[in-house]
Amino acid sequence: MSVIRKEIQVKLQEIFVDLFDDDGIVISNDTTAKDIDEWDSLMHITLMVTVEREFGIKFRAEEIGQLKCVGELIDLIVERKG
């Protein structure tokens, strides 16, 4: 994993712990909404808005709906941060 991807994953880890209020959450590239009980459609939007704010980026609506796992989210952040 590249340094940039690792830094993004560390920041996302902090975001997930804060948003889901669960210090036990550990994310990986393969983590999906099915892995976290509270990750429903409303929390998905909250998560995306928080990620946009924290990383200073914007996602298109279709991108948000197509994300399947944390690894894809990291890819999208890397692409946006370019």
Short mmCIF file of C-alpha atoms in Angstrom, two decimals:
data_model
loop_
_atom_site.label_atom_id
_atom_site.label_comp_id
_atom_site.label_asym_id
_atom_site.label_seq_id
_atom_site.Cartn_x
_atom_site.Cartn_y
_atom_site.Cartn_z
CA MET A 1 0.00 0.00 0.00
CA SER A 2 1.37 3.41 -0.93
CA VAL A 3 2.10 5.99 1.75
CA ILE A 4 -0.71 8.22 0.50
CA ARG A 5 -3.26 5.37 0.58
CA LYS A 6 -2.10 4.44 4.09
CA GLU A 7 -2.45 8.05 5.30
CA ILE A 8 -5.96 8.22 3.84
CA GLN A 9 -6.90 4.92 5.48
CA VAL A 10 -5.65 6.17 8.86
CA LYS A 11 -7.75 9.33 8.52
CA LEU A 12 -10.78 7.30 7.40
CA GLN A 13 -10.29 5.03 10.42
CA GLU A 14 -10.59 8.10 12.67
CA ILE A 15 -13.70 9.27 10.79
CA PHE A 16 -15.37 5.85 11.10
CA VAL A 17 -14.61 5.62 14.83
CA ASP A 18 -16.01 9.12 15.40
CA LEU A 19 -19.12 8.80 13.21
CA PHE A 20 -20.12 5.35 14.39
CA ASP A 21 -19.05 6.13 17.97
CA ASP A 22 -17.26 2.79 18.20
CA ASP A 23 -13.59 2.54 19.15
CA GLY A 24 -13.68 -1.13 18.11
CA ILE A 25 -14.21 -0.43 14.41
CA VAL A 26 -11.22 -1.40 12.29
CA ILE A 27 -11.55 -0.72 8.57
CA SER A 28 -9.71 -2.33 5.68
CA ASN A 29 -9.91 -2.04 1.91
CA ASP A 30 -12.56 -4.77 1.94
CA THR A 31 -14.82 -3.21 4.61
CA THR A 32 -18.40 -2.70 3.37
CA ALA A 33 -21.64 -1.40 4.87
CA LYS A 34 -22.57 -5.01 5.63
CA ASP A 35 -19.63 -5.19 8.05
CA ILE A 36 -20.87 -2.32 10.24
CA ASP A 37 -24.39 -2.64 11.67
CA GLU A 38 -25.08 1.10 11.87
CA TRP A 39 -23.92 1.81 8.29
CA ASP A 40 -27.27 2.41 6.62
CA SER A 41 -28.17 4.74 3.74
CA LEU A 42 -28.45 7.82 5.97
CA MET A 43 -25.12 7.08 7.63
CA HIS A 44 -23.59 6.56 4.17
CA ILE A 45 -24.53 10.13 3.20
CA THR A 46 -23.27 11.45 6.54
CA LEU A 47 -20.01 9.56 6.00
CA MET A 48 -19.56 10.94 2.48
CA VAL A 49 -20.24 14.54 3.59
CA THR A 50 -17.74 14.13 6.44
CA VAL A 51 -15.11 12.66 4.08
CA GLU A 52 -15.64 15.54 1.63
CA ARG A 53 -15.18 18.08 4.41
CA GLU A 54 -12.17 16.37 6.00
CA PHE A 55 -10.32 15.90 2.71
CA GLY A 56 -11.47 19.14 1.02
CA ILE A 57 -12.99 17.31 -1.96
CA LYS A 58 -16.40 16.81 -3.61
CA PHE A 59 -17.98 13.63 -4.93
CA ARG A 60 -20.63 13.35 -7.63
CA ALA A 61 -23.91 11.74 -6.53
CA GLU A 62 -23.42 8.76 -8.85
CA GLU A 63 -19.97 8.11 -7.37
CA ILE A 64 -21.39 8.02 -3.86
CA GLY A 65 -24.04 5.52 -4.89
CA GLN A 66 -21.56 3.24 -6.66
CA LEU A 67 -19.06 2.85 -3.82
CA LYS A 68 -18.96 -0.76 -2.64
CA CYS A 69 -16.11 -0.81 -0.10
CA VAL A 70 -13.58 1.32 1.75
CA GLY A 71 -10.89 0.49 -0.84
CA GLU A 72 -13.01 2.09 -3.58
CA LEU A 73 -13.53 5.13 -1.35
CA ILE A 74 -9.76 5.42 -0.88
CA ASP A 75 -9.28 5.14 -4.67
CA LEU A 76 -11.77 7.96 -5.20
CA ILE A 77 -10.11 10.18 -2.59
CA VAL A 78 -6.68 9.58 -4.18
CA GLU A 79 -8.16 10.48 -7.58
CA ARG A 80 -9.74 13.69 -6.25
CA LYS A 81 -6.67 14.77 -4.29
CA GLY A 82 -4.59 14.09 -7.42
#
